[in-house]
Amino acid sequence: MPSNLAERTVGLADYDQLSTALNFAAERKAHGEKIVNFGGGFPPDNLLETLAAPEIFSGLKIILTDPQKARLSLQYGESSGIKALREALAAYISRKGGLSVSADNILITNGLQEGIELASYALCDPGDIILVSNPTYPGALQAFSIQDNVQVWGLPSDNDGIITDGIKEALKIAQREGKKVKMTYCLNVGNPDTSVILTEKRAEEILELGQKHGFAVFQDDAYDGIIYDGSKTCPPLLYFDPNVIYGGTVSKGLAPGLRIGWVSAPSEIMPALRGLKTRRSLCGVPLIQALLAEYIKEGKYEENIPVIREEYEKRRNAMLSALTNYKEDITVRPVRAGMFVWAENNYGINTEQAAKIILHKHNVVILPGSACFAKRIIGEEVKNTWMRLNFTNTSPADMEKGASALCEGFREIKSSLSQF
């Protein structure tokens, strides 16, 4: 029987490195095997049990035992998200950035992932270009790939964010090729390279280029407040330019299972975003939105961020301690924020190939660095020796075991290759 798939969906069926690995690991775990998962971006289970679950249970109980609140939260909701949550988020963003954000400019999304996709869909025509750092958040690359023939170009970055000379070079190349750069996607905190934290100076330089050349800037602030060692993150770029698209989520600061994200966008594009949201999913989940509206309004979100950051930081320290014993095998970048270690094996081994062997033989899940790179690179070529290692959902004891097994796997692969 011939395939009836539309051409635009063919690429979506490509091999997904992380999903395939996690599914395989889940099967082994179900059969009683011990798996060390450095692959996903999962918050600590203990925080979900001791912090998120009680807050969610308490909030839902209040809503569902109040007839009026229950009725409103169990009906269909506004496509933009319920007003109470949009107002609570507008107030929160305004406090963070020292500015005034309107609830009318906020759209509630199914996690920030949906917000990234909707923004790119609203702004980009076939053939248009989105600029990202290399490496970048792999979920953003997946979101951008849904659009028909939208190109994603990866640019060099340093500890302060995307290097602006790379943006200038990309603009020149795009002009020569008769293409348009429509958006630059900026991570406030690097993912996977958590040594990167966007600075105000670099952000202002990027915004200046955007204003001059007519491309939008999307600021991804998923790791809001998850910073270590006294580092500081850039405030919402709306403070510098009201035309910025600013995105956030409660996935890292409360619970990813709630699937709540948001984008704050200028009035000119908000109707398009709202229209896309309506056509894609009609509306979000009013019950969860009502719960979060009260949680944020009462100040609990801001109150609990330091508790969450402290737990993340303990696990970061444990992971770096575990990896210190294997300096001959891997080199790690500093971890200034977020939930990942960006590491490189020292044997020149392709991690995409190694990841499959290490999973099957040693029961350790990693994300190969290739999942974090755009298909087209502007500037220095990237190496295939990198990997992203998550530390927030693994116990210190398992970190030790996982680091040992991971590096043993690389040594075994090196030994087998040297025989040929």
GROMACS .gro file of C-alpha atoms in nm:
model
  420
    1MET     CA    1   0.000   0.000   0.000
    2PRO     CA    2   0.153   0.337  -0.098
    3SER     CA    3   0.214   0.591   0.177
    4ASN     CA    4  -0.050   0.862   0.208
    5LEU     CA    5   0.173   1.088   0.417
    6ALA     CA    6   0.196   1.449   0.308
    7GLU     CA    7   0.546   1.544   0.195
    8ARG     CA    8   0.582   1.796   0.476
    9THR     CA    9   0.545   1.520   0.736
   10VAL     CA   10   0.802   1.279   0.596
   11GLY     CA   11   1.091   1.438   0.788
   12LEU     CA   12   0.894   1.416   1.112
   13ALA     CA   13   0.926   1.038   1.101
   14ASP     CA   14   1.308   1.059   1.109
   15TYR     CA   15   1.498   0.882   1.383
   16ASP     CA   16   1.465   1.079   1.708
   17GLN     CA   17   1.776   1.004   1.910
   18LEU     CA   18   1.647   1.091   2.256
   19SER     CA   19   1.295   0.950   2.226
   20THR     CA   20   1.427   0.623   2.085
   21ALA     CA   21   1.682   0.592   2.366
   22LEU     CA   22   1.432   0.677   2.639
   23ASN     CA   23   1.178   0.428   2.502
   24PHE     CA   24   1.441   0.155   2.491
   25ALA     CA   25   1.553   0.242   2.844
   26ALA     CA   26   1.193   0.232   2.969
   27GLU     CA   27   1.151  -0.119   2.827
   28ARG     CA   28   1.465  -0.239   3.004
   29LYS     CA   29   1.362  -0.070   3.327
   30ALA     CA   30   1.023  -0.243   3.307
   31HIS     CA   31   1.209  -0.574   3.298
   32GLY     CA   32   1.394  -0.490   3.618
   33GLU     CA   33   1.720  -0.361   3.473
   34LYS     CA   34   1.892  -0.061   3.631
   35ILE     CA   35   1.910   0.238   3.395
   36VAL     CA   36   2.108   0.559   3.452
   37ASN     CA   37   1.930   0.835   3.260
   38PHE     CA   38   2.152   1.129   3.171
   39GLY     CA   39   1.946   1.187   2.858
   40GLY     CA   40   1.626   1.383   2.932
   41GLY     CA   41   1.565   1.718   3.095
   42PHE     CA   42   1.369   1.591   3.394
   43PRO     CA   43   1.341   1.776   3.728
   44PRO     CA   44   1.417   1.580   4.048
   45ASP     CA   45   1.146   1.331   4.145
   46ASN     CA   46   1.178   1.422   4.512
   47LEU     CA   47   1.081   1.785   4.440
   48LEU     CA   48   0.775   1.669   4.246
   49GLU     CA   49   0.675   1.454   4.544
   50THR     CA   50   0.751   1.693   4.830
   51LEU     CA   51   0.696   2.037   4.678
   52ALA     CA   52   0.489   2.023   4.360
   53ALA     CA   53   0.240   1.750   4.455
   54PRO     CA   54   0.122   1.910   4.786
   55GLU     CA   55   0.088   2.253   4.623
   56ILE     CA   56  -0.108   2.109   4.330
   57PHE     CA   57  -0.333   1.897   4.552
   58SER     CA   58  -0.408   2.190   4.782
   59GLY     CA   59  -0.481   2.424   4.493
   60LEU     CA   60  -0.707   2.180   4.311
   61LYS     CA   61  -0.900   2.107   4.630
   62ILE     CA   62  -0.977   2.477   4.676
   63ILE     CA   63  -1.093   2.515   4.314
   64LEU     CA   64  -1.300   2.199   4.291
   65THR     CA   65  -1.482   2.247   4.621
   66ASP     CA   66  -1.596   2.597   4.519
   67PRO     CA   67  -1.897   2.555   4.284
   68GLN     CA   68  -1.831   2.872   4.084
   69LYS     CA   69  -1.456   2.811   4.048
   70ALA     CA   70  -1.519   2.447   3.962
   71ARG     CA   71  -1.772   2.536   3.694
   72LEU     CA   72  -1.545   2.793   3.531
   73SER     CA   73  -1.232   2.576   3.543
   74LEU     CA   74  -1.403   2.267   3.400
   75GLN     CA   75  -1.560   2.448   3.102
   76TYR     CA   76  -1.389   2.543   2.777
   77GLY     CA   77  -1.158   2.840   2.827
   78GLU     CA   78  -1.028   3.133   2.628
   79SER     CA   79  -0.784   3.050   2.350
   80SER     CA   80  -0.536   3.297   2.503
   81GLY     CA   81  -0.563   3.130   2.842
   82ILE     CA   82  -0.780   3.231   3.136
   83LYS     CA   83  -0.751   3.595   3.227
   84ALA     CA   84  -0.652   3.530   3.589
   85LEU     CA   85  -0.337   3.344   3.483
   86ARG     CA   86  -0.246   3.597   3.217
   87GLU     CA   87  -0.282   3.876   3.473
   88ALA     CA   88  -0.072   3.688   3.729
   89LEU     CA   89   0.202   3.627   3.471
   90ALA     CA   90   0.191   3.987   3.347
   91ALA     CA   91   0.247   4.106   3.704
   92TYR     CA   92   0.529   3.853   3.757
   93ILE     CA   93   0.712   3.946   3.434
   94SER     CA   94   0.666   4.315   3.514
   95ARG     CA   95   0.825   4.268   3.858
   96LYS     CA   96   1.115   4.075   3.707
   97GLY     CA   97   1.194   4.325   3.438
   98GLY     CA   98   1.094   4.653   3.596
   99LEU     CA   99   0.845   4.723   3.320
  100SER     CA  100   0.472   4.706   3.251
  101VAL     CA  101   0.338   4.402   3.066
  102SER     CA  102  -0.028   4.369   2.973
  103ALA     CA  103  -0.225   4.047   3.013
  104ASP     CA  104  -0.358   4.113   2.662
  105ASN     CA  105  -0.008   4.048   2.528
  106ILE     CA  106   0.026   3.705   2.690
  107LEU     CA  107  -0.069   3.372   2.538
  108ILE     CA  108  -0.079   3.055   2.750
  109THR     CA  109   0.068   2.757   2.567
  110ASN     CA  110   0.108   2.382   2.610
  111GLY     CA  111   0.456   2.418   2.755
  112LEU     CA  112   0.703   2.667   2.610
  113GLN     CA  113   0.765   2.421   2.325
  114GLU     CA  114   0.428   2.514   2.172
  115GLY     CA  115   0.504   2.884   2.212
  116ILE     CA  116   0.830   2.843   2.019
  117GLU     CA  117   0.650   2.660   1.740
  118LEU     CA  118   0.363   2.910   1.719
  119ALA     CA  119   0.598   3.209   1.706
  120SER     CA  120   0.807   3.060   1.427
  121TYR     CA  121   0.495   2.959   1.235
  122ALA     CA  122   0.347   3.307   1.267
  123LEU     CA  123   0.664   3.483   1.153
  124CYS     CA  124   0.822   3.259   0.890
  125ASP     CA  125   0.728   3.182   0.531
  126PRO     CA  126   0.881   2.891   0.337
  127GLY     CA  127   1.249   2.964   0.271
  128ASP     CA  128   1.283   3.210   0.561
  129ILE     CA  129   1.565   3.175   0.813
  130ILE     CA  130   1.577   3.139   1.191
  131LEU     CA  131   1.913   3.200   1.361
  132VAL     CA  132   2.012   2.999   1.669
  133SER     CA  133   2.325   2.942   1.873
  134ASN     CA  134   2.530   2.631   1.809
  135PRO     CA  135   2.459   2.427   2.016
  136THR     CA  136   2.099   2.508   2.104
  137TYR     CA  137   1.788   2.359   2.266
  138PRO     CA  138   1.703   2.047   2.059
  139GLY     CA  139   1.331   2.093   2.120
  140ALA     CA  140   1.346   2.429   1.943
  141LEU     CA  141   1.509   2.266   1.641
  142GLN     CA  142   1.224   2.014   1.638
  143ALA     CA  143   0.962   2.289   1.668
  144PHE     CA  144   1.115   2.487   1.383
  145SER     CA  145   1.126   2.176   1.162
  146ILE     CA  146   0.745   2.158   1.152
  147GLN     CA  147   0.723   2.465   0.929
  148ASP     CA  148   0.743   2.405   0.553
  149ASN     CA  149   1.099   2.466   0.431
  150VAL     CA  150   1.198   2.706   0.709
  151GLN     CA  151   1.575   2.704   0.742
  152VAL     CA  152   1.761   2.708   1.074
  153TRP     CA  153   2.118   2.838   1.075
  154GLY     CA  154   2.348   2.773   1.369
  155LEU     CA  155   2.584   3.050   1.480
  156PRO     CA  156   2.890   3.055   1.706
  157SER     CA  157   2.840   3.156   2.068
  158ASP     CA  158   3.055   3.233   2.370
  159ASN     CA  159   2.980   3.259   2.742
  160ASP     CA  160   2.764   3.570   2.678
  161GLY     CA  161   2.535   3.424   2.410
  162ILE     CA  162   2.523   3.430   2.029
  163ILE     CA  163   2.821   3.616   1.886
  164THR     CA  164   2.687   3.914   1.693
  165ASP     CA  165   2.953   3.891   1.421
  166GLY     CA  166   2.793   3.557   1.337
  167ILE     CA  167   2.455   3.726   1.297
  168LYS     CA  168   2.611   3.988   1.067
  169GLU     CA  169   2.773   3.717   0.856
  170ALA     CA  170   2.445   3.524   0.837
  171LEU     CA  171   2.263   3.839   0.721
  172LYS     CA  172   2.518   3.889   0.441
  173ILE     CA  173   2.486   3.527   0.328
  174ALA     CA  174   2.106   3.544   0.337
  175GLN     CA  175   2.111   3.859   0.124
  176ARG     CA  176   2.340   3.694  -0.132
  177GLU     CA  177   2.107   3.394  -0.149
  178GLY     CA  178   1.793   3.607  -0.175
  179LYS     CA  179   1.655   3.491   0.161
  180LYS     CA  180   1.521   3.665   0.470
  181VAL     CA  181   1.626   3.626   0.832
  182LYS     CA  182   1.297   3.646   1.021
  183MET     CA  183   1.388   3.550   1.378
  184THR     CA  184   1.680   3.502   1.614
  185TYR     CA  185   1.618   3.254   1.895
  186CYS     CA  186   1.810   3.340   2.213
  187LEU     CA  187   1.841   3.124   2.523
  188ASN     CA  188   1.871   3.314   2.849
  189VAL     CA  189   2.053   3.011   2.991
  190GLY     CA  190   2.238   2.779   2.757
  191ASN     CA  191   2.088   2.439   2.680
  192PRO     CA  192   2.285   2.223   2.637
  193ASP     CA  193   2.594   2.439   2.700
  194THR     CA  194   2.516   2.569   3.048
  195SER     CA  195   2.836   2.773   3.059
  196VAL     CA  196   2.642   3.026   2.849
  197ILE     CA  197   2.432   3.296   3.016
  198LEU     CA  198   2.299   3.577   2.797
  199THR     CA  199   2.429   3.916   2.912
  200GLU     CA  200   2.249   4.248   2.887
  201LYS     CA  201   2.524   4.390   2.666
  202ARG     CA  202   2.506   4.102   2.419
  203ALA     CA  203   2.126   4.112   2.424
  204GLU     CA  204   2.122   4.482   2.341
  205GLU     CA  205   2.361   4.420   2.050
  206ILE     CA  206   2.133   4.146   1.914
  207LEU     CA  207   1.825   4.367   1.955
  208GLU     CA  208   1.998   4.652   1.773
  209LEU     CA  209   2.069   4.422   1.478
  210GLY     CA  210   1.709   4.301   1.486
  211GLN     CA  211   1.575   4.655   1.474
  212LYS     CA  212   1.814   4.748   1.192
  213HIS     CA  213   1.751   4.442   0.975
  214GLY     CA  214   1.388   4.369   1.059
  215PHE     CA  215   1.404   4.032   1.231
  216ALA     CA  216   1.225   3.936   1.552
  217VAL     CA  217   1.403   3.822   1.868
  218PHE     CA  218   1.262   3.532   2.072
  219GLN     CA  219   1.396   3.510   2.428
  220ASP     CA  220   1.363   3.163   2.586
  221ASP     CA  221   1.367   3.197   2.966
  222ALA     CA  222   1.277   2.837   3.054
  223TYR     CA  223   1.542   2.823   3.329
  224ASP     CA  224   1.413   3.131   3.507
  225GLY     CA  225   1.595   3.153   3.842
  226ILE     CA  226   1.795   2.830   3.796
  227ILE     CA  227   2.141   2.988   3.819
  228TYR     CA  228   2.442   2.903   4.036
  229ASP     CA  229   2.743   3.058   4.208
  230GLY     CA  230   2.599   3.409   4.216
  231SER     CA  231   2.562   3.434   3.837
  232LYS     CA  232   2.305   3.674   3.697
  233THR     CA  233   2.075   3.625   3.402
  234CYS     CA  234   1.950   3.885   3.159
  235PRO     CA  235   1.611   4.037   3.252
  236PRO     CA  236   1.318   4.005   3.012
  237LEU     CA  237   1.432   4.177   2.693
  238LEU     CA  238   1.093   4.347   2.681
  239TYR     CA  239   1.265   4.598   2.909
  240PHE     CA  240   1.485   4.705   2.616
  241ASP     CA  241   1.246   4.644   2.327
  242PRO     CA  242   0.866   4.591   2.354
  243ASN     CA  243   0.873   4.398   2.025
  244VAL     CA  244   1.061   4.104   2.176
  245ILE     CA  245   0.881   3.771   2.207
  246TYR     CA  246   0.949   3.647   2.558
  247GLY     CA  247   0.876   3.287   2.656
  248GLY     CA  248   0.864   3.104   2.988
  249THR     CA  249   0.735   2.787   3.153
  250VAL     CA  250   0.674   2.626   3.492
  251SER     CA  251   0.830   2.298   3.375
  252LYS     CA  252   1.160   2.361   3.553
  253GLY     CA  253   1.028   2.569   3.842
  254LEU     CA  254   0.730   2.353   3.943
  255ALA     CA  255   0.631   2.050   3.733
  256PRO     CA  256   0.662   1.966   3.361
  257GLY     CA  257   0.351   1.747   3.375
  258LEU     CA  258   0.134   2.057   3.410
  259ARG     CA  259   0.232   2.152   3.053
  260ILE     CA  260   0.204   2.526   3.105
  261GLY     CA  261   0.415   2.777   2.917
  262TRP     CA  262   0.357   3.127   2.790
  263VAL     CA  263   0.473   3.387   2.542
  264SER     CA  264   0.454   3.761   2.580
  265ALA     CA  265   0.438   3.911   2.234
  266PRO     CA  266   0.374   4.253   2.075
  267SER     CA  267   0.018   4.347   1.986
  268GLU     CA  268   0.098   4.328   1.613
  269ILE     CA  269   0.150   3.952   1.616
  270MET     CA  270  -0.066   3.845   1.910
  271PRO     CA  271  -0.384   3.803   1.696
  272ALA     CA  272  -0.191   3.562   1.467
  273LEU     CA  273  -0.059   3.365   1.765
  274ARG     CA  274  -0.404   3.350   1.920
  275GLY     CA  275  -0.556   3.239   1.588
  276LEU     CA  276  -0.297   2.963   1.551
  277LYS     CA  277  -0.359   2.844   1.906
  278THR     CA  278  -0.734   2.834   1.843
  279ARG     CA  279  -0.695   2.631   1.527
  280ARG     CA  280  -0.438   2.394   1.678
  281SER     CA  281  -0.599   2.307   2.011
  282LEU     CA  282  -0.892   2.545   2.072
  283CYS     CA  283  -0.774   2.622   2.424
  284GLY     CA  284  -0.554   2.497   2.704
  285VAL     CA  285  -0.666   2.334   3.031
  286PRO     CA  286  -0.856   2.593   3.239
  287LEU     CA  287  -0.835   2.381   3.555
  288ILE     CA  288  -0.454   2.377   3.556
  289GLN     CA  289  -0.443   2.742   3.453
  290ALA     CA  290  -0.670   2.839   3.744
  291LEU     CA  291  -0.445   2.645   3.980
  292LEU     CA  292  -0.133   2.825   3.857
  293ALA     CA  293  -0.302   3.164   3.860
  294GLU     CA  294  -0.349   3.138   4.237
  295TYR     CA  295  -0.005   2.983   4.289
  296ILE     CA  296   0.171   3.270   4.113
  297LYS     CA  297  -0.060   3.543   4.248
  298GLU     CA  298   0.010   3.431   4.606
  299GLY     CA  299   0.384   3.456   4.545
  300LYS     CA  300   0.449   3.083   4.588
  301TYR     CA  301   0.624   3.048   4.253
  302GLU     CA  302   0.887   3.309   4.342
  303GLU     CA  303   0.905   3.179   4.699
  304ASN     CA  304   0.984   2.823   4.590
  305ILE     CA  305   1.240   2.898   4.318
  306PRO     CA  306   1.530   2.923   4.572
  307VAL     CA  307   1.431   2.582   4.715
  308ILE     CA  308   1.435   2.429   4.368
  309ARG     CA  309   1.761   2.602   4.276
  310GLU     CA  310   1.929   2.468   4.591
  311GLU     CA  311   1.834   2.109   4.503
  312TYR     CA  312   1.949   2.150   4.144
  313GLU     CA  313   2.279   2.298   4.262
  314LYS     CA  314   2.345   2.007   4.500
  315ARG     CA  315   2.297   1.766   4.214
  316ARG     CA  316   2.514   1.972   3.983
  317ASN     CA  317   2.796   1.957   4.238
  318ALA     CA  318   2.753   1.581   4.276
  319MET     CA  319   2.760   1.530   3.898
  320LEU     CA  320   3.073   1.739   3.851
  321SER     CA  321   3.237   1.552   4.139
  322ALA     CA  322   3.154   1.219   3.974
  323LEU     CA  323   3.289   1.330   3.637
  324THR     CA  324   3.611   1.470   3.791
  325ASN     CA  325   3.737   1.113   3.828
  326TYR     CA  326   3.734   1.067   3.451
  327LYS     CA  327   3.925   1.368   3.319
  328GLU     CA  328   4.127   1.142   3.090
  329ASP     CA  329   3.805   1.026   2.922
  330ILE     CA  330   3.587   1.337   2.900
  331THR     CA  331   3.617   1.715   2.924
  332VAL     CA  332   3.330   1.918   3.068
  333ARG     CA  333   3.226   2.280   3.025
  334PRO     CA  334   3.147   2.488   3.336
  335VAL     CA  335   2.789   2.458   3.461
  336ARG     CA  336   2.667   2.807   3.555
  337ALA     CA  337   2.292   2.740   3.533
  338GLY     CA  338   2.026   2.496   3.417
  339MET     CA  339   2.026   2.117   3.444
  340PHE     CA  340   2.289   1.985   3.203
  341VAL     CA  341   2.660   1.922   3.165
  342TRP     CA  342   2.794   1.984   2.815
  343ALA     CA  343   3.080   1.737   2.776
  344GLU     CA  344   3.315   1.605   2.510
  345ASN     CA  345   3.481   1.267   2.494
  346ASN     CA  346   3.859   1.289   2.457
  347TYR     CA  347   3.893   1.002   2.207
  348GLY     CA  348   3.743   1.169   1.901
  349ILE     CA  349   3.456   0.919   1.904
  350ASN     CA  350   3.127   1.009   1.734
  351THR     CA  351   2.880   1.027   2.026
  352GLU     CA  352   2.577   0.958   1.807
  353GLN     CA  353   2.716   0.613   1.732
  354ALA     CA  354   2.861   0.568   2.080
  355ALA     CA  355   2.531   0.653   2.252
  356LYS     CA  356   2.361   0.344   2.106
  357ILE     CA  357   2.645   0.113   2.210
  358ILE     CA  358   2.669   0.260   2.561
  359LEU     CA  359   2.292   0.232   2.611
  360HIS     CA  360   2.271  -0.129   2.493
  361LYS     CA  361   2.582  -0.248   2.674
  362HIS     CA  362   2.600  -0.028   2.985
  363ASN     CA  363   2.240   0.092   3.038
  364VAL     CA  364   2.336   0.461   3.037
  365VAL     CA  365   2.126   0.713   2.839
  366ILE     CA  366   2.294   1.024   2.696
  367LEU     CA  367   2.192   1.278   2.433
  368PRO     CA  368   2.447   1.304   2.150
  369GLY     CA  369   2.554   1.659   2.076
  370SER     CA  370   2.442   1.623   1.714
  371ALA     CA  371   2.081   1.661   1.834
  372CYS     CA  372   2.167   2.013   1.949
  373PHE     CA  373   2.316   2.148   1.627
  374ALA     CA  374   2.138   2.313   1.336
  375LYS     CA  375   2.178   2.144   0.997
  376ARG     CA  376   2.343   2.449   0.845
  377ILE     CA  377   2.639   2.595   1.030
  378ILE     CA  378   2.763   2.951   0.983
  379GLY     CA  379   3.123   2.986   1.098
  380GLU     CA  380   3.337   2.720   1.262
  381GLU     CA  381   3.237   2.360   1.194
  382VAL     CA  382   3.113   2.162   1.495
  383LYS     CA  383   3.257   1.835   1.622
  384ASN     CA  384   3.060   1.513   1.667
  385THR     CA  385   3.229   1.434   1.999
  386TRP     CA  386   2.994   1.635   2.224
  387MET     CA  387   2.712   1.508   2.447
  388ARG     CA  388   2.451   1.653   2.682
  389LEU     CA  389   2.428   1.497   3.028
  390ASN     CA  390   2.137   1.569   3.261
  391PHE     CA  391   2.204   1.570   3.637
  392THR     CA  392   1.875   1.673   3.798
  393ASN     CA  393   1.691   1.340   3.786
  394THR     CA  394   1.971   1.109   3.900
  395SER     CA  395   2.088   1.032   4.254
  396PRO     CA  396   2.453   1.101   4.347
  397ALA     CA  397   2.514   0.726   4.378
  398ASP     CA  398   2.377   0.665   4.029
  399MET     CA  399   2.582   0.956   3.896
  400GLU     CA  400   2.896   0.776   4.013
  401LYS     CA  401   2.784   0.449   3.853
  402GLY     CA  402   2.670   0.621   3.537
  403ALA     CA  403   2.990   0.822   3.494
  404SER     CA  404   3.198   0.508   3.543
  405ALA     CA  405   2.991   0.306   3.294
  406LEU     CA  406   2.983   0.591   3.041
  407CYS     CA  407   3.358   0.632   3.037
  408GLU     CA  408   3.417   0.258   3.038
  409GLY     CA  409   3.202   0.247   2.728
  410PHE     CA  410   3.411   0.512   2.554
  411ARG     CA  411   3.732   0.326   2.644
  412GLU     CA  412   3.591   0.001   2.506
  413ILE     CA  413   3.491   0.171   2.181
  414LYS     CA  414   3.838   0.329   2.155
  415SER     CA  415   4.001  -0.009   2.212
  416SER     CA  416   3.787  -0.179   1.948
  417LEU     CA  417   3.861   0.095   1.695
  418SER     CA  418   4.236   0.074   1.757
  419GLN     CA  419   4.233  -0.290   1.649
  420PHE     CA  420   4.152  -0.195   1.290
   0.00000   0.00000   0.00000
